[in-house]
Short mmCIF file of N, CA and C in Angstrom, two decimals:
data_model
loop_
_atom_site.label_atom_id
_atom_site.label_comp_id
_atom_site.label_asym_id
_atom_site.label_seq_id
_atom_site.Cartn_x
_atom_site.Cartn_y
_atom_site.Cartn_z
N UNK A 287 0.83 -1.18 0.00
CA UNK A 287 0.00 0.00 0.00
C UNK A 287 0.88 1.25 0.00
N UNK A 288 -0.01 2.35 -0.19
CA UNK A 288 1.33 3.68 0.01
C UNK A 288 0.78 4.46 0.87
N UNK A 289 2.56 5.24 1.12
CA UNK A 289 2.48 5.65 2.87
C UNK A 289 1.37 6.14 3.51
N UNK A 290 0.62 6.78 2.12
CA UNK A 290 -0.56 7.47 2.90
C UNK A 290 -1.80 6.72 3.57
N UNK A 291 -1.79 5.46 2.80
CA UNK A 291 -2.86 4.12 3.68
C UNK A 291 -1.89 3.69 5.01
N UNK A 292 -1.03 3.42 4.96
CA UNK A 292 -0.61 3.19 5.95
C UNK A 292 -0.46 3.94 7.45
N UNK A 293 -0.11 4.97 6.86
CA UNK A 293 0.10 6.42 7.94
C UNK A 293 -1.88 6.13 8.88
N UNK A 294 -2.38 6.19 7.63
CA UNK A 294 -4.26 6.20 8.15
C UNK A 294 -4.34 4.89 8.75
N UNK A 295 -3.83 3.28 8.70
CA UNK A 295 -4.23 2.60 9.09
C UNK A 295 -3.17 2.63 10.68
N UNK A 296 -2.08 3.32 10.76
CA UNK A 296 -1.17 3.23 11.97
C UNK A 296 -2.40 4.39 12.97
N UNK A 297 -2.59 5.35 12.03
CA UNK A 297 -3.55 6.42 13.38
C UNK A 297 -5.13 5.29 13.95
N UNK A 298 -5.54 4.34 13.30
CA UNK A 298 -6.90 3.60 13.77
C UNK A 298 -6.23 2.89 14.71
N UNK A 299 -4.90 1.92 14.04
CA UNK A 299 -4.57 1.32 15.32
C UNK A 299 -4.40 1.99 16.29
N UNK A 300 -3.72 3.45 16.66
CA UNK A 300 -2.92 3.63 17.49
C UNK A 300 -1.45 3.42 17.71
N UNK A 301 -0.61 3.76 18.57
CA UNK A 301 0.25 3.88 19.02
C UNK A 301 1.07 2.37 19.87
N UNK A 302 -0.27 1.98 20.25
CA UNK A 302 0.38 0.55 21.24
C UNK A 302 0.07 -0.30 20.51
N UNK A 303 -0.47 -0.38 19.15
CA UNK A 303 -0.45 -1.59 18.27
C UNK A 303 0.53 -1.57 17.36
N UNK A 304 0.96 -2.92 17.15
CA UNK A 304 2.11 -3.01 15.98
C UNK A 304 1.06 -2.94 14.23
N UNK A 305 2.28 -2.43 14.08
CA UNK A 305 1.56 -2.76 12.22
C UNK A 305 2.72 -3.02 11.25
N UNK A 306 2.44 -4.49 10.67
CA UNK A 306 3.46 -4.93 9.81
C UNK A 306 3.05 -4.99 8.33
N UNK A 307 3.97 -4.02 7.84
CA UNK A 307 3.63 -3.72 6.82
C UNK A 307 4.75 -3.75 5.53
N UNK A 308 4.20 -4.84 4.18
CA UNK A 308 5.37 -5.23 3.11
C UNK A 308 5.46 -4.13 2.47
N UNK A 309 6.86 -3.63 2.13
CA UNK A 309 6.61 -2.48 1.09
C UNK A 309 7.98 -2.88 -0.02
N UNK A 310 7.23 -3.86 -1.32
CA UNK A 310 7.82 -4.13 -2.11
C UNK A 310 8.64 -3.70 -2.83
N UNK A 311 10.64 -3.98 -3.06
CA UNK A 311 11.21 -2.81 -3.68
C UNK A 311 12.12 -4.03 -4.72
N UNK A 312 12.58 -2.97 -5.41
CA UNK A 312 13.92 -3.54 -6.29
C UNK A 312 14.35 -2.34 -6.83
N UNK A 313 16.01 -2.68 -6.48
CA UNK A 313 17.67 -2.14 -6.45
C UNK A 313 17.37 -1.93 -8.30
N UNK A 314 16.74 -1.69 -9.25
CA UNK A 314 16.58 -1.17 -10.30
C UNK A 314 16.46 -0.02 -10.53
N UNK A 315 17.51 0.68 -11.45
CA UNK A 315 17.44 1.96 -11.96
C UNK A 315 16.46 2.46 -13.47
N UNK A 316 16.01 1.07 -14.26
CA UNK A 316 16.24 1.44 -15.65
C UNK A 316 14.16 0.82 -15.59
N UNK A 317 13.76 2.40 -15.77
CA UNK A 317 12.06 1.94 -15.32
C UNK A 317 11.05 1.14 -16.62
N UNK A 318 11.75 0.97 -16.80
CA UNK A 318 10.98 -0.65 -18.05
C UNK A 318 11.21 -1.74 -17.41
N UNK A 319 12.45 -2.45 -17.10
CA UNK A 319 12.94 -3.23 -16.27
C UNK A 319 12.39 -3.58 -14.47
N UNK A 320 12.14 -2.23 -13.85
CA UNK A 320 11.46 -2.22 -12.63
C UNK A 320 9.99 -2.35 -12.93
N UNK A 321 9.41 -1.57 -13.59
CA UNK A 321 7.96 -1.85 -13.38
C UNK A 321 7.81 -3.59 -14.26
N UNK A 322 8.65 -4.11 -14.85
CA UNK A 322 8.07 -5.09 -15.61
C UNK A 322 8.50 -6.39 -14.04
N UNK A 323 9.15 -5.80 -13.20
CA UNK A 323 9.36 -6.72 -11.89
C UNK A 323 8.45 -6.28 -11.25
N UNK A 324 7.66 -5.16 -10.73
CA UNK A 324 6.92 -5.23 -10.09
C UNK A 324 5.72 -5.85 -10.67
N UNK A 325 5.21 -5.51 -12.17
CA UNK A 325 3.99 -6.17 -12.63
C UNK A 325 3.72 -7.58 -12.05
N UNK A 326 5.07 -8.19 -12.17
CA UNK A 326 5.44 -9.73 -11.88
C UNK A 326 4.86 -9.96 -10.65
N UNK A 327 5.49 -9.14 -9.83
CA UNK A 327 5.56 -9.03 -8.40
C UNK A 327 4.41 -8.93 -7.68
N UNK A 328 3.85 -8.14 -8.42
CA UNK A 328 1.99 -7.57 -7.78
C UNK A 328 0.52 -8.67 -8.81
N UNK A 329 1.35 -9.26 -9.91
CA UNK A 329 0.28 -10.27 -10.60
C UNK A 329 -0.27 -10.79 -9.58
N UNK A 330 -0.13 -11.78 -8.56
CA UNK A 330 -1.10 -12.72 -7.40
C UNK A 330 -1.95 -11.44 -6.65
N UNK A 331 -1.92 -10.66 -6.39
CA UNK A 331 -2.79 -9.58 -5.75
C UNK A 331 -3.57 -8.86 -6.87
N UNK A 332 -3.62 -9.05 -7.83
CA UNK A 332 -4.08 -7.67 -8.75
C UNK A 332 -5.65 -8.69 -9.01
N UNK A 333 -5.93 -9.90 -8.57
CA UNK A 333 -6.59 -10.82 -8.64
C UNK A 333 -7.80 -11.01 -7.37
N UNK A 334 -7.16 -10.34 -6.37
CA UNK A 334 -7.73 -10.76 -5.14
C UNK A 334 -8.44 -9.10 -4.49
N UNK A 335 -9.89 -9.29 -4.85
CA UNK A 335 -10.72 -8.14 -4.57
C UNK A 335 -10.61 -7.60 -3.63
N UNK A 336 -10.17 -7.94 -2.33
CA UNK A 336 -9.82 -7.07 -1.30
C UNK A 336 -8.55 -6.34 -1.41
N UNK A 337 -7.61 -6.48 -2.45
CA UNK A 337 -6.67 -5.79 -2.67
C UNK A 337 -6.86 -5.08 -3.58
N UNK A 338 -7.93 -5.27 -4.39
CA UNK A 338 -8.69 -3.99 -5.43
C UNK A 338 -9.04 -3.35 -5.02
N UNK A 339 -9.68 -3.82 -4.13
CA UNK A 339 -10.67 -2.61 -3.14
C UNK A 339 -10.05 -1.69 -2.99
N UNK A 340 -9.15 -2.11 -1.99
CA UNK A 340 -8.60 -0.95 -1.05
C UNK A 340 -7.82 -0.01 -2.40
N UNK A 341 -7.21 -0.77 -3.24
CA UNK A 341 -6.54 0.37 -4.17
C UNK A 341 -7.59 1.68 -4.55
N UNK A 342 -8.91 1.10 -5.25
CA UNK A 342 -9.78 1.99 -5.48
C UNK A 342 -10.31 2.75 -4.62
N UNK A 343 -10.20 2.64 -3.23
CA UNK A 343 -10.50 3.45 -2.21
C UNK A 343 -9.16 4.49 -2.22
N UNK A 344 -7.69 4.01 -2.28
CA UNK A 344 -6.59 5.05 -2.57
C UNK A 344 -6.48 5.79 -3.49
N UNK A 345 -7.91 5.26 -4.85
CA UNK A 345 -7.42 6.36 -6.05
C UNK A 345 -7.45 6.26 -7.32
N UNK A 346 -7.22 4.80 -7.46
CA UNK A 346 -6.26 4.13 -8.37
C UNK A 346 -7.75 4.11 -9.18
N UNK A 347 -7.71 4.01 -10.48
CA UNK A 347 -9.41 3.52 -11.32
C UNK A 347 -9.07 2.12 -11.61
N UNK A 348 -10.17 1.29 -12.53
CA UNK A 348 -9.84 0.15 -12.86
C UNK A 348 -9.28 -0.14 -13.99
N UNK A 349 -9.09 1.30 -14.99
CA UNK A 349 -8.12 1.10 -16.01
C UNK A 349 -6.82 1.20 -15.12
N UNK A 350 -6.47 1.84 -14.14
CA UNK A 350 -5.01 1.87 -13.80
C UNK A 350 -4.70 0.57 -13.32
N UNK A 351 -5.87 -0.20 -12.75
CA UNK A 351 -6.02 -1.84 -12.21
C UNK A 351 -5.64 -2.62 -13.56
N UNK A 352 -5.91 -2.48 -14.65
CA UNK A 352 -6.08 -3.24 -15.83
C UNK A 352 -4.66 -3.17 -16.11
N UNK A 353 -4.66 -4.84 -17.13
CA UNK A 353 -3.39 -5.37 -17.55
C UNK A 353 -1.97 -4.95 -17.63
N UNK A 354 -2.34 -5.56 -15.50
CA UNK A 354 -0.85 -5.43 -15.49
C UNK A 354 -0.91 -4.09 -14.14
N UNK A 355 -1.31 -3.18 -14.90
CA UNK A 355 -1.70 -1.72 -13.74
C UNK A 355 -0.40 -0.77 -14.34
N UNK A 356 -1.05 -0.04 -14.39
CA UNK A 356 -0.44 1.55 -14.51
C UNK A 356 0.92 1.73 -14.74
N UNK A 357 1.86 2.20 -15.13
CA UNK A 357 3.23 3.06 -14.91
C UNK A 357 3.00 3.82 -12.82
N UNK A 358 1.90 4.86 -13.12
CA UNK A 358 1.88 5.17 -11.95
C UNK A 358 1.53 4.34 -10.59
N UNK A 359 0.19 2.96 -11.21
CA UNK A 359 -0.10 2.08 -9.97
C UNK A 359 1.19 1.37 -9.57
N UNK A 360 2.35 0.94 -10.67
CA UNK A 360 3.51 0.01 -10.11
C UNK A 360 4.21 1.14 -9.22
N UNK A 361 4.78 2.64 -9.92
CA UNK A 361 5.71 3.04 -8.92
C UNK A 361 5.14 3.40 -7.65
N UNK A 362 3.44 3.59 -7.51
CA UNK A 362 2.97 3.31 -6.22
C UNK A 362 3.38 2.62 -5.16
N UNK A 363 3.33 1.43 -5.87
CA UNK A 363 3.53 0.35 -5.10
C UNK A 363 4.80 -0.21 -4.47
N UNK A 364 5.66 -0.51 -5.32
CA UNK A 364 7.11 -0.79 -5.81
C UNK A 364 8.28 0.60 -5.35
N UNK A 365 9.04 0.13 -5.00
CA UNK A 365 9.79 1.62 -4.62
C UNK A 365 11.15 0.94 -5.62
N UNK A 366 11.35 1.45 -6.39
CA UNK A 366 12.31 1.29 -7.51
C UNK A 366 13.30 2.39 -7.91
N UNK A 367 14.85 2.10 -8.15
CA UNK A 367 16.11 3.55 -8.10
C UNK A 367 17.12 2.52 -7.90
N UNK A 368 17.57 3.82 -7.67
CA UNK A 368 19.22 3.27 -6.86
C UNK A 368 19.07 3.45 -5.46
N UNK A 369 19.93 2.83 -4.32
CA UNK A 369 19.99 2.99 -2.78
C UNK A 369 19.01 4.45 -2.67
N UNK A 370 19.87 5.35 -2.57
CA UNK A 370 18.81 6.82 -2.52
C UNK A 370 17.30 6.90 -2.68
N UNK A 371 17.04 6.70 -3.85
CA UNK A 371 15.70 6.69 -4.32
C UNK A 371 14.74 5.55 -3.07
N UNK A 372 15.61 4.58 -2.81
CA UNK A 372 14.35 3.43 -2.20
C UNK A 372 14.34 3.80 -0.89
N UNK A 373 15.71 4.47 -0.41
CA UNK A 373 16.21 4.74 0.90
C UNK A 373 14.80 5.78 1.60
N UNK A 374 15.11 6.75 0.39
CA UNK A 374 13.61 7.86 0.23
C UNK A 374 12.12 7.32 0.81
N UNK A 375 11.93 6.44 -0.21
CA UNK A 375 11.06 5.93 -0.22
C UNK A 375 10.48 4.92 1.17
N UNK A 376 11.52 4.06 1.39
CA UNK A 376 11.28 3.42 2.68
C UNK A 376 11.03 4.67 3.86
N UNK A 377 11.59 5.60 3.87
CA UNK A 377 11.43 6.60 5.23
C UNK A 377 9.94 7.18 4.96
N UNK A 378 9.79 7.69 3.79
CA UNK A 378 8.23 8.03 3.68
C UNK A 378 7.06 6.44 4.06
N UNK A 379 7.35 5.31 3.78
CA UNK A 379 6.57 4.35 4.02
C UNK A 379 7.05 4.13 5.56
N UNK A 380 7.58 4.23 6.16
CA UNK A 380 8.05 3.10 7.37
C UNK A 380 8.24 4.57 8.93
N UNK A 381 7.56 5.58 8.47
CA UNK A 381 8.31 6.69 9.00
C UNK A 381 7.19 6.39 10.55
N UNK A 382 8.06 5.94 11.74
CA UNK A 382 7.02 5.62 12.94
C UNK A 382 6.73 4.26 13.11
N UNK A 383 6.92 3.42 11.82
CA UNK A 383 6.32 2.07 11.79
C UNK A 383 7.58 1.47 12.53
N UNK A 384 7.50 0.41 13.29
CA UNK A 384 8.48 -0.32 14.20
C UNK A 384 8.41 -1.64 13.37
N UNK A 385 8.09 -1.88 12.42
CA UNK A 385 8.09 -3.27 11.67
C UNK A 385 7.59 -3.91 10.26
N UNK A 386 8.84 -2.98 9.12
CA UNK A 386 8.53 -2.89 8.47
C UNK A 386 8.77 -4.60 7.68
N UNK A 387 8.43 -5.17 6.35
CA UNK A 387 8.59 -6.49 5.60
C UNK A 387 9.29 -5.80 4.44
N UNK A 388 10.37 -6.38 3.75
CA UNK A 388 10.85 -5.87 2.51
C UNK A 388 11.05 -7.14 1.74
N UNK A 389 9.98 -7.48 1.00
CA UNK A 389 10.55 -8.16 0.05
C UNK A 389 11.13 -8.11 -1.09
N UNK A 390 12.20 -8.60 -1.53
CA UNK A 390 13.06 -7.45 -2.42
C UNK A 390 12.57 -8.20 -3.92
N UNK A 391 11.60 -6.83 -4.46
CA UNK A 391 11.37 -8.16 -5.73
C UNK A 391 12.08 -8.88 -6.76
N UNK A 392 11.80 -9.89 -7.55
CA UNK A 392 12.28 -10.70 -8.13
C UNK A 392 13.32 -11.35 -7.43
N UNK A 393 13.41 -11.82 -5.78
CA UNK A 393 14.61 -12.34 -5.32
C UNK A 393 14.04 -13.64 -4.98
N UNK A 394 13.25 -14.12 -5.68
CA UNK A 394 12.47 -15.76 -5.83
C UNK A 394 11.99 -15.80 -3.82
N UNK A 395 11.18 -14.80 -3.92
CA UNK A 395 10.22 -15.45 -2.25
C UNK A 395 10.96 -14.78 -0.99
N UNK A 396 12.55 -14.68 -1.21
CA UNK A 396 13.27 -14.08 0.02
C UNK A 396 13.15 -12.85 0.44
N UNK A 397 13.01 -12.67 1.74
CA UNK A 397 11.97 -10.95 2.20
C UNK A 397 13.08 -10.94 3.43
N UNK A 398 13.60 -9.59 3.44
CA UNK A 398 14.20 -9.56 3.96
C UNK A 398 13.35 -8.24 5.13
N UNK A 399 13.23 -8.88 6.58
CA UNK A 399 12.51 -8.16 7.35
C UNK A 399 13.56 -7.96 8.35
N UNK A 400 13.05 -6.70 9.27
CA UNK A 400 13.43 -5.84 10.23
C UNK A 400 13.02 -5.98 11.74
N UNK A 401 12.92 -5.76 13.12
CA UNK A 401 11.51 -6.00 13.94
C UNK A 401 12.30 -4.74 14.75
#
């Protein structure tokens, strides 16, 4: 999800609840190459209506849902660059969160998490 669902779902929990949250990236600079890993990456969810949902509640239409999803729905999702760029990106997603999931895409299943 992006930071801004998250930020909203950390204020319902509160403060004394944990919230673990994946925020899918890859060490890719060259954005044909990244979004065609995230497409990959986000295919098993782009399937499953509660993960539609909530996109269309963030914004997204169902052409940006459609084959495959957006230029803008992947870099939504996907935090894609060099170190800098994701570094960025993780502090805007994780900013307060005590437990973030990184699965680094295309690294066949291996997620490399934090606590």
């Amino acid at each position: 999800m992006t930071p801004k669902h998250t930020a909203q779902a950390a204020a319902i929990l509160g403060p004394s609840k944990w919230l673990a949250v994946e925020q899918k990236v890859t060490l890719e600079t060259d954005p044909v190459r990244a979004r065609t890993v995230g497409r990959k990456e986000l295919a098993r969810y782009m399937v499953l209506p509660n993960y539609r949902n909530n996109w269309l509640r963030e914004g997204f239409t169902e052409a940006e849902l459609a084959d495959g999803g957006s230029d803008r729905f992947i870099d939504a999702m996907v935090l894609w660059g060099d170190v800098a760029a994701i570094k960025k990106g993780l502090r805007a997603q994780f900013r307060g969160r005590r437990h973030p999931c990184l699965p680094a895409a295309g690294s066949r299943g291996r997620r490399f998490c934090r606590a």
